[in-house]
Coordinates of C-alpha atoms and ligand atoms in Angstrom, one line a residue:
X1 CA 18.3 2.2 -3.9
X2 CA 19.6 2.7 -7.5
X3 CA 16.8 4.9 -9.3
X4 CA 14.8 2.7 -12.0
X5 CA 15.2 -0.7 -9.6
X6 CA 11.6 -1.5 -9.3
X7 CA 11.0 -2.8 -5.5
X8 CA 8.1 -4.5 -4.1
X9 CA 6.7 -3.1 -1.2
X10 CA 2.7 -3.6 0.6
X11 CA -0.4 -2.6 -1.3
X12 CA -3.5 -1.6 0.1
X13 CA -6.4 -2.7 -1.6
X14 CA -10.2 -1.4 -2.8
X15 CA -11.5 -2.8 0.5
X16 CA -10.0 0.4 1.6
X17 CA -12.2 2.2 -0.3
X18 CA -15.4 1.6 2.0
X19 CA -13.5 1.1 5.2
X20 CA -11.0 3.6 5.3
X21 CA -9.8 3.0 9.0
X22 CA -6.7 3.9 8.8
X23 CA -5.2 2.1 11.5
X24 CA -2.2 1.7 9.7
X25 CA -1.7 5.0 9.5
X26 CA -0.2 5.1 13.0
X27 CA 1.4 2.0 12.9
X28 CA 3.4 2.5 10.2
X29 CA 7.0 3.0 11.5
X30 CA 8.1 5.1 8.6
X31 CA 4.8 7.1 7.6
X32 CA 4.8 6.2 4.2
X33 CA 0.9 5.6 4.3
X34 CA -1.5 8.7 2.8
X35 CA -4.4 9.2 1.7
X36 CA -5.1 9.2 -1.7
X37 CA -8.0 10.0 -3.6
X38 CA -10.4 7.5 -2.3
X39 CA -8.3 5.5 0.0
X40 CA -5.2 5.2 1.9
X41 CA -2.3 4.6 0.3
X42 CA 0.9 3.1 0.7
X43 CA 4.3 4.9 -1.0
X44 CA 6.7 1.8 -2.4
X45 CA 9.5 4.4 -2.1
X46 CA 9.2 4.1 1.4
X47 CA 7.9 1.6 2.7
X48 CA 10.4 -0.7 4.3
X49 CA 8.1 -4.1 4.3
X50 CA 7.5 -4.7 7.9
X51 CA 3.9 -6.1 7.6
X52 CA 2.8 -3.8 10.5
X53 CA 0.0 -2.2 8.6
X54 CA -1.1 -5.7 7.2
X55 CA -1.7 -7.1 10.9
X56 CA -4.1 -4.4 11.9
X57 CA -6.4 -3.8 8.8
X58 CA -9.8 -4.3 10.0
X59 CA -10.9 -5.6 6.5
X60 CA -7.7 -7.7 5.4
X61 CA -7.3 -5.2 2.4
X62 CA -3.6 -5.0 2.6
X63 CA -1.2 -7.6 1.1
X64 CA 2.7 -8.2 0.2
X65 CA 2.8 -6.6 -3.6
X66 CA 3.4 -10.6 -4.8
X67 CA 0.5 -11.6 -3.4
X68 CA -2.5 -9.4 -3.9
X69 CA -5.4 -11.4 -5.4
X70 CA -5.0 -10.7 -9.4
X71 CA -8.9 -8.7 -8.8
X72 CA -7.2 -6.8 -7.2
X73 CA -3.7 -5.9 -9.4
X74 CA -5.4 -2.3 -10.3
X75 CA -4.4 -1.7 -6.8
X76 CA -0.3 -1.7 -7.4
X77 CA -0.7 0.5 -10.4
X78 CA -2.8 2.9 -8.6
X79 CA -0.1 3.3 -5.4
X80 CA 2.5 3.6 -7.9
X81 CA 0.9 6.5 -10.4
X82 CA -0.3 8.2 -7.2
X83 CA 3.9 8.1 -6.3
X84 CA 4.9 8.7 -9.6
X85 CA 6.9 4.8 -9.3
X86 CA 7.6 3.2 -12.8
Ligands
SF4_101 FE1 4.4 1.0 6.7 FE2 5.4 -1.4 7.3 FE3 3.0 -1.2 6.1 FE4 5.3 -0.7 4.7 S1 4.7 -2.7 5.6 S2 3.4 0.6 4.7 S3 6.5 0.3 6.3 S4 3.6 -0.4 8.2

C-alpha cells in the first residue's frame, strides 16, 4: 500500500467498552486487534477485512468502516489516533 492511501478497514465500536470479550482477538487471522485504552481495538494498517471478528462479537459492536452507525463515527477516529492512521 502506497503510504498516505487512506483504506477502510473494520471498526470496533463503544459497545466494546462495557463488554470487552475479546473474542475477536483470537479469531483474527492477522492479529491486528489490541487493546487500547478502554477497549479493543482494531489497527486499519493491518487489518485485511475478512469480517471474522464481526461474526463473533457477542454485542454486535463491530462494523465495516462505511457502515458504522454515524453515533458511533468517534469510533474510526479513535482506532486511527490510537495507530497514528491519517
Ligand atoms: Fe482481523 Fe479480519 Fe476483523 Fe480485520 S476483519 S480485524 S483482519 S478478524
Amino acid at each position: 500500500m502506497k503510504k498516505g492511501v487512506k483504506r477502510m478497514s473494520f471498526v470496533i465500536t463503544s459497545a466494546c467498552i462495557h463488554e470487552q470479550a475479546g473474542i475477536c482477538v483470537d479469531v483474527c487471522p492477522v492479529d491486528c486487534i489490541v487493546f487500547g485504552d478502554d477497549q479493543f481495538l482494531i489497527d486499519p494498517n493491518r487489518c485485511i477485512d475478512c469480517g471474522a471478528c464481526e461474526t463473533v462479537c457477542p454485542v454486535e459492536a463491530i462494523y465495516f468502516e462505511e457502515e458504522v452507525p454515524a453515533k458511533e463515527s468517534a469510533s474510526i477516529l479513535k482506532a486511527k489516533e490510537y495507530f497514528g492512521v491519517a
